[in-house]
């Protein structure tokens, strides 16, 4: 029985992977690449390369959808042709019938996690770099940005025992070209004692600055340092052609690592989270925490969809493949809409990052179990 069910599940699953990933990549990438070929002169060979590098991201998204389509289509057909009734007449329970679908869903869950962790982020990043190289310059413009602003904060204990984040340093640059900051301004308050925590120690204004990895310092060029005494009075002004400053590397790391969240694997996202924590931007930290949890939650959608599809398919009814496809689209749309809402509630701090990512899975799993128990009682 398991071998027969597996042979029936795999063809619609492969059809779903091809169909859903093709639809996704066509809507998201192909139209934009064609426009760039026509308007910006993007070489066709580069466009094909970018297309192939973009494809893994949509294959990952297609895995859960295809699992739902395959289980729903297969079990609905078996139900409409009374094969499931024959199996129940032989003493096979509904729970045993869907066990094959659940096992295959777990396999797809592992496959989705591997794709989403090892292949899709690196391919998406490489696609962005390849496209930017072809369109703009010989350097990966993905690391470039204008109006760079980074605020470094620290926790300071208040008289009432509560901790408050206080600005330690503020970095601003008109432009970051992937290596050097231009139009750099640094406001440094790091030398102040807690009792004078609102004070200022120095202001650095320079034409440019860059990180010197061999000496672990910042090389600042063509600038002025305004030194401020602990009582906030004037202390000194230093003009320089080149100056080395002992400042943390964090601002450079943040400017250099401008990957989108979907271009990071879990390890890179956790590393980015540590950097964001140094910056103290709670909104960015919360958003990144949700994205990290979603990287764990997304693969388990395959298990949820596999269970829901198999449970819905075992309910005695006469549905064709077109109806199964339509029901799959409605379930998928409802699930991702709910996931979008919980993610927004998480970013608004209504839900915790864990619940924002996992709540759709929990509700989907509960729905699948309910439908399965209902089908078993018939």
Coordinates of C-alpha atoms in Angstrom, one line a residue:
X1 CA 0.0 0.0 0.0
X2 CA 2.8 2.5 0.9
X3 CA 4.6 1.8 -2.4
X4 CA 1.4 2.3 -4.3
X5 CA 0.5 5.6 -2.5
X6 CA 4.1 6.8 -2.9
X7 CA 3.9 6.2 -6.7
X8 CA 0.6 8.1 -6.8
X9 CA 1.9 11.1 -4.8
X10 CA 5.2 11.7 -6.5
X11 CA 4.0 12.7 -10.1
X12 CA 1.6 15.5 -8.9
X13 CA 4.3 16.7 -6.4
X14 CA 6.8 17.1 -9.3
X15 CA 4.1 18.7 -11.4
X16 CA 3.4 21.2 -8.5
X17 CA 7.1 22.0 -8.1
X18 CA 7.4 22.8 -11.8
X19 CA 4.1 24.7 -12.0
X20 CA 4.4 26.8 -8.8
X21 CA 8.1 27.7 -9.2
X22 CA 7.5 28.6 -12.9
X23 CA 4.6 30.9 -12.0
X24 CA 6.5 32.5 -9.1
X25 CA 9.8 33.1 -11.1
X26 CA 7.8 34.4 -14.1
X27 CA 5.9 37.0 -12.1
X28 CA 8.8 38.1 -9.9
X29 CA 11.9 37.8 -12.1
X30 CA 11.3 37.1 -15.8
X31 CA 9.2 40.3 -16.5
X32 CA 11.8 42.4 -14.8
X33 CA 14.7 40.7 -16.6
X34 CA 13.0 41.2 -20.0
X35 CA 12.5 44.9 -19.2
X36 CA 16.2 45.2 -18.3
X37 CA 17.2 43.5 -21.6
X38 CA 15.1 46.0 -23.6
X39 CA 15.7 49.2 -21.6
X40 CA 19.2 48.8 -20.1
X41 CA 20.9 46.5 -22.6
X42 CA 21.4 43.6 -20.2
X43 CA 23.1 40.8 -22.1
X44 CA 20.8 37.8 -22.7
X45 CA 23.5 35.4 -21.3
X46 CA 23.6 37.4 -18.0
X47 CA 19.8 37.4 -17.8
X48 CA 19.7 33.6 -18.2
X49 CA 22.4 33.3 -15.5
X50 CA 20.4 35.6 -13.1
X51 CA 17.2 33.6 -13.9
X52 CA 18.8 30.3 -13.0
X53 CA 20.2 31.8 -9.8
X54 CA 16.8 33.2 -8.8
X55 CA 15.1 29.8 -9.4
X56 CA 16.1 28.1 -6.1
X57 CA 14.2 30.7 -4.1
X58 CA 11.0 29.9 -5.8
X59 CA 11.6 26.1 -5.7
X60 CA 11.8 26.5 -1.9
X61 CA 8.4 28.2 -1.9
X62 CA 7.0 25.6 -4.3
X63 CA 7.8 22.7 -2.0
X64 CA 5.0 23.3 0.5
X65 CA 2.5 24.2 -2.1
X66 CA 3.3 21.0 -4.1
X67 CA 3.0 18.9 -1.0
X68 CA -0.6 20.2 -0.5
X69 CA -1.5 19.7 -4.2
X70 CA -0.1 16.2 -4.3
X71 CA -1.7 14.9 -1.2
X72 CA -5.1 16.6 -1.9
X73 CA -5.1 15.5 -5.5
X74 CA -4.0 11.9 -4.8
X75 CA -6.3 11.2 -1.8
X76 CA -9.3 12.9 -3.5
X77 CA -8.9 10.7 -6.6
X78 CA -8.6 7.5 -4.4
X79 CA -11.7 8.6 -2.5
X80 CA -13.7 9.4 -5.6
X81 CA -12.8 6.0 -7.1
X82 CA -13.8 4.2 -3.9
X83 CA -10.3 2.9 -3.4
X84 CA -10.1 4.3 0.1
X85 CA -13.5 2.7 0.9
X86 CA -12.0 -0.6 -0.2
X87 CA -9.0 -0.1 2.0
X88 CA -11.2 0.7 5.0
X89 CA -13.2 -2.5 4.2
X90 CA -9.9 -4.4 4.5
X91 CA -9.5 -3.0 8.0
X92 CA -7.0 -0.1 7.1
X93 CA -7.8 2.9 9.2
X94 CA -7.7 6.5 7.9
X95 CA -4.8 7.3 10.2
X96 CA -2.8 4.5 8.6
X97 CA -3.8 5.6 5.1
X98 CA -2.4 9.2 5.6
X99 CA 0.8 7.9 7.3
X100 CA 2.5 7.6 3.9
X101 CA 1.7 11.2 3.1
X102 CA 2.9 12.4 6.4
X103 CA 6.2 10.5 6.0
X104 CA 6.8 11.9 2.5
X105 CA 5.9 15.4 3.9
X106 CA 8.7 15.0 6.5
X107 CA 11.1 14.1 3.7
X108 CA 10.1 17.2 1.8
X109 CA 10.4 19.2 5.1
X110 CA 14.1 18.2 5.3
X111 CA 14.6 18.9 1.6
X112 CA 13.1 22.4 2.0
X113 CA 15.2 23.2 5.1
X114 CA 18.4 22.1 3.2
X115 CA 17.5 24.2 0.1
X116 CA 16.5 27.2 2.2
X117 CA 19.6 27.1 4.3
X118 CA 22.4 26.1 1.8
X119 CA 21.3 26.9 -1.7
X120 CA 18.6 29.6 -2.0
X121 CA 20.3 32.4 0.1
X122 CA 23.6 32.1 -1.7
X123 CA 22.0 31.8 -5.1
X124 CA 19.8 34.9 -4.4
X125 CA 22.8 36.9 -3.3
X126 CA 24.9 35.9 -6.3
X127 CA 22.0 36.8 -8.6
X128 CA 21.8 40.3 -7.1
X129 CA 25.6 40.7 -7.4
X130 CA 25.7 39.4 -11.0
X131 CA 22.9 41.8 -12.0
X132 CA 24.5 44.8 -10.4
X133 CA 27.8 44.0 -11.9
X134 CA 26.3 43.8 -15.4
X135 CA 24.3 47.0 -15.1
X136 CA 26.5 49.4 -13.2
X137 CA 30.1 48.7 -12.4
X138 CA 32.9 46.2 -11.9
X139 CA 32.3 46.1 -8.2
X140 CA 29.4 44.5 -6.4
X141 CA 27.1 47.5 -5.9
X142 CA 25.1 45.5 -3.4
X143 CA 27.6 46.7 -0.8
X144 CA 27.1 50.4 -1.8
X145 CA 24.7 52.7 -0.1
X146 CA 24.1 56.4 0.3
X147 CA 23.3 58.3 3.5
X148 CA 24.7 55.6 5.8
X149 CA 23.6 56.1 9.4
X150 CA 24.6 53.9 12.3
X151 CA 23.9 54.6 16.0
X152 CA 25.8 52.5 18.5
X153 CA 24.2 52.3 21.9
X154 CA 24.9 50.8 25.3
X155 CA 22.7 49.8 28.3
X156 CA 23.1 52.2 31.3
X157 CA 21.5 51.3 34.6
X158 CA 19.2 54.0 35.9
X159 CA 18.7 55.0 39.6
X160 CA 15.4 53.0 39.6
X161 CA 17.3 49.9 38.5
X162 CA 15.9 49.9 35.0
X163 CA 18.3 49.8 32.0
X164 CA 18.1 52.5 29.4
X165 CA 19.9 52.5 26.0
X166 CA 22.2 55.5 25.7
X167 CA 23.9 56.7 22.5
X168 CA 27.6 55.8 22.4
X169 CA 28.6 56.7 18.9
X170 CA 26.8 58.0 15.8
X171 CA 28.3 57.4 12.4
X172 CA 27.1 59.2 9.3
X173 CA 28.5 59.1 5.8
X174 CA 27.2 60.6 2.5
X175 CA 28.2 57.5 0.7
X176 CA 29.8 54.0 1.2
X177 CA 31.3 52.6 -2.0
X178 CA 31.9 49.1 -0.7
X179 CA 35.3 50.0 0.8
X180 CA 35.4 53.6 2.0
X181 CA 33.0 56.0 3.7
X182 CA 32.9 59.5 2.0
X183 CA 31.7 62.6 3.8
X184 CA 32.2 60.9 7.2
X185 CA 31.0 62.3 10.5
X186 CA 31.5 60.5 13.9
X187 CA 30.0 61.7 17.1
X188 CA 31.7 59.9 19.9
X189 CA 30.4 59.8 23.5
X190 CA 32.1 56.6 24.6
X191 CA 34.5 58.2 27.2
X192 CA 31.8 59.7 29.3
X193 CA 31.1 58.3 32.8
X194 CA 27.6 57.3 33.6
X195 CA 27.0 60.4 35.7
X196 CA 27.8 62.5 32.6
X197 CA 26.3 60.2 30.1
X198 CA 24.7 63.0 28.1
X199 CA 28.1 64.5 27.5
X200 CA 30.3 64.4 24.4
X201 CA 34.0 63.5 24.0
X202 CA 34.8 64.2 20.4
X203 CA 33.4 65.0 17.0
X204 CA 35.2 63.8 13.9
X205 CA 34.5 65.3 10.5
X206 CA 36.4 64.0 7.5
X207 CA 36.4 63.7 3.7
X208 CA 36.6 59.9 4.0
X209 CA 37.4 57.0 6.2
X210 CA 38.0 53.2 5.9
X211 CA 38.6 50.2 8.1
X212 CA 42.3 49.1 8.3
X213 CA 42.1 45.3 8.9
X214 CA 45.9 44.9 9.4
X215 CA 46.0 47.2 12.4
X216 CA 42.3 47.0 13.5
X217 CA 41.9 50.8 13.4
X218 CA 40.0 53.3 11.3
X219 CA 42.1 55.4 8.8
X220 CA 40.5 58.8 8.5
X221 CA 41.5 61.2 5.8
X222 CA 41.4 65.0 5.4
X223 CA 39.5 65.9 8.5
X224 CA 39.1 67.7 11.9
X225 CA 38.7 66.3 15.4
X226 CA 36.8 68.5 17.9
X227 CA 37.8 67.4 21.4
X228 CA 35.3 68.1 24.2
X229 CA 36.1 68.1 27.9
X230 CA 34.0 66.1 30.4
X231 CA 32.3 69.3 31.5
X232 CA 31.2 69.9 27.8
X233 CA 33.6 72.8 27.4
X234 CA 36.0 73.3 24.5
X235 CA 39.3 71.4 24.8
X236 CA 41.1 71.3 21.5
X237 CA 40.8 71.1 17.7
X238 CA 43.0 68.8 15.7
X239 CA 43.3 69.1 11.9
X240 CA 44.9 66.2 10.0
X241 CA 45.7 64.7 6.6
X242 CA 45.5 61.2 7.9
X243 CA 44.6 59.9 11.4
X244 CA 44.1 56.5 12.9
X245 CA 41.3 56.1 15.4
X246 CA 40.7 53.2 17.7
X247 CA 37.0 52.7 17.1
X248 CA 35.0 49.4 16.8
X249 CA 34.6 47.8 13.4
X250 CA 30.9 47.3 13.8
X251 CA 29.8 50.2 11.6
X252 CA 32.0 49.0 8.7
X253 CA 30.6 45.4 9.1
X254 CA 27.0 46.7 9.0
X255 CA 27.7 48.8 5.9
X256 CA 29.5 45.9 4.2
X257 CA 26.9 43.3 4.9
X258 CA 23.9 44.8 3.1
X259 CA 22.3 41.5 2.2
X260 CA 18.6 41.2 2.3
X261 CA 17.3 38.8 4.9
X262 CA 16.3 36.3 2.3
X263 CA 19.9 36.3 1.1
X264 CA 21.2 35.1 4.5
X265 CA 21.3 31.6 6.0
X266 CA 20.5 31.1 9.7
X267 CA 24.2 31.4 10.7
X268 CA 24.6 34.7 8.8
X269 CA 21.3 36.0 10.2
X270 CA 22.3 35.2 13.8
X271 CA 25.6 37.0 13.1
X272 CA 23.7 40.0 11.7
X273 CA 21.5 39.9 14.8
X274 CA 24.5 40.4 17.1
X275 CA 25.5 43.4 15.1
X276 CA 22.0 44.9 15.1
X277 CA 21.9 44.4 18.9
X278 CA 25.0 46.6 19.2
X279 CA 23.2 49.2 17.2
X280 CA 20.2 49.0 19.5
X281 CA 17.5 49.5 16.9
X282 CA 14.7 47.5 18.4
X283 CA 12.6 47.5 15.3
X284 CA 15.3 46.0 13.1
X285 CA 16.2 43.5 15.9
X286 CA 12.6 42.4 16.2
X287 CA 12.2 42.1 12.4
X288 CA 15.4 40.0 12.1
X289 CA 14.3 37.7 15.0
X290 CA 11.0 37.0 13.1
X291 CA 12.9 36.3 9.9
X292 CA 15.2 33.8 11.8
X293 CA 12.2 32.0 13.3
X294 CA 10.5 31.9 9.9
X295 CA 13.6 30.1 8.4
X296 CA 12.8 27.3 10.9
X297 CA 9.0 27.5 10.5
X298 CA 8.8 27.5 6.7
X299 CA 10.0 23.9 6.1
X300 CA 7.4 22.6 8.5
X301 CA 4.7 24.1 6.4
X302 CA 5.3 21.0 4.2
X303 CA 4.3 18.7 7.1
X304 CA 1.2 20.9 7.8
X305 CA 0.1 21.0 4.2
X306 CA 0.7 17.3 3.7
X307 CA -1.5 16.5 6.7
X308 CA -4.2 19.0 5.7
X309 CA -4.2 17.8 2.1
X310 CA -4.4 14.1 3.0
X311 CA -7.1 14.7 5.6
X312 CA -9.2 16.8 3.2
X313 CA -8.7 14.2 0.4
X314 CA -9.9 11.3 2.5
X315 CA -13.3 12.9 3.1
X316 CA -15.7 11.0 0.7
X317 CA -16.4 13.3 -2.2
X318 CA -16.2 13.5 -6.0
X319 CA -13.6 16.1 -7.0
X320 CA -11.6 16.3 -10.1
X321 CA -8.0 17.5 -10.5
X322 CA -9.1 21.0 -11.4
X323 CA -11.1 21.2 -8.2
X324 CA -8.2 19.9 -6.1
X325 CA -5.9 22.5 -7.7
X326 CA -8.4 25.3 -7.0
X327 CA -8.8 24.2 -3.3
X328 CA -5.0 24.1 -3.0
X329 CA -4.7 27.7 -4.3
X330 CA -7.3 28.9 -1.8
X331 CA -5.6 27.1 1.1
X332 CA -2.2 28.4 0.1
X333 CA -3.5 31.9 -0.3
X334 CA -5.3 31.8 3.1
X335 CA -2.2 30.4 4.8
X336 CA 0.3 32.9 3.4
X337 CA -2.2 35.8 4.1
X338 CA -2.5 34.7 7.7
X339 CA 1.3 34.4 7.9
X340 CA 1.7 37.9 6.6
X341 CA -0.7 39.2 9.2
X342 CA 1.1 37.4 12.1
X343 CA 4.4 38.7 10.8
X344 CA 3.1 42.2 10.8
X345 CA 1.7 41.8 14.3
X346 CA 5.2 40.5 15.4
X347 CA 6.9 43.5 13.9
X348 CA 4.4 45.7 15.8
X349 CA 5.4 43.9 19.0
X350 CA 1.8 42.4 19.5
X351 CA 3.2 38.9 19.0
X352 CA 6.5 37.5 20.0
X353 CA 8.9 36.7 17.2
X354 CA 8.4 33.0 17.9
X355 CA 4.6 33.1 17.7
X356 CA 4.7 35.5 14.7
X357 CA 6.5 32.8 12.7
X358 CA 5.0 29.6 14.1
X359 CA 1.3 30.5 14.8
X360 CA 0.2 29.7 11.2
X361 CA 2.0 26.3 11.5
X362 CA 0.3 25.6 14.8
X363 CA -3.2 26.5 13.5
X364 CA -2.6 24.6 10.3
X365 CA -1.5 21.6 12.2
X366 CA -4.5 21.8 14.5
X367 CA -6.8 22.1 11.5
X368 CA -5.2 19.1 9.8
X369 CA -5.6 16.9 13.0
X370 CA -9.3 18.0 13.3
X371 CA -10.1 17.2 9.7
X372 CA -8.3 13.8 10.0
X373 CA -10.3 12.9 13.2
X374 CA -13.5 14.0 11.5
X375 CA -12.7 11.8 8.4
X376 CA -11.9 8.8 10.7
X377 CA -15.3 9.1 12.4
X378 CA -17.2 8.8 9.1

